XYZ file of C-alpha atoms in Angstrom:
29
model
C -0.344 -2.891 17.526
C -3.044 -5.490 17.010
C -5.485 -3.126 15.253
C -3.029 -2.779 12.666
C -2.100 -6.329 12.276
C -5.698 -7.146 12.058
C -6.553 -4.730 9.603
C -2.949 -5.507 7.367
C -4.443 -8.823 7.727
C -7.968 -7.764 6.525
C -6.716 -5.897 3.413
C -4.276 -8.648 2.112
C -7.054 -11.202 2.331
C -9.393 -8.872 0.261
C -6.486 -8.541 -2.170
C -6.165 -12.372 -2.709
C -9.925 -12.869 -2.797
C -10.312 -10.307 -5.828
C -7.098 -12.104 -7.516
C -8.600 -15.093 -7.505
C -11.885 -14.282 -8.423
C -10.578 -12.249 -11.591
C -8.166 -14.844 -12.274
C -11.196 -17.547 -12.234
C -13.052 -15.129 -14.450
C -10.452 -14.825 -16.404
C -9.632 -18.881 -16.988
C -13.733 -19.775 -17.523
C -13.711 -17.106 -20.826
């Protein structure tokens, strides 16, 4: 179904955007 490709697709993005910002965080300190 495309709903639920769209909204897999959603969540993974959100998942990689928080890793990266906490990994960024993480590196600076």
């Amino acid at each position: 179904m495309p709903f639920l490709y769209a909204y897999a697709t959603v969540k993974l993005h959100t998942s990689v955007n928080y890793f990266v910002i906490y990994t960024s965080l993480v590196l600076q300190t």
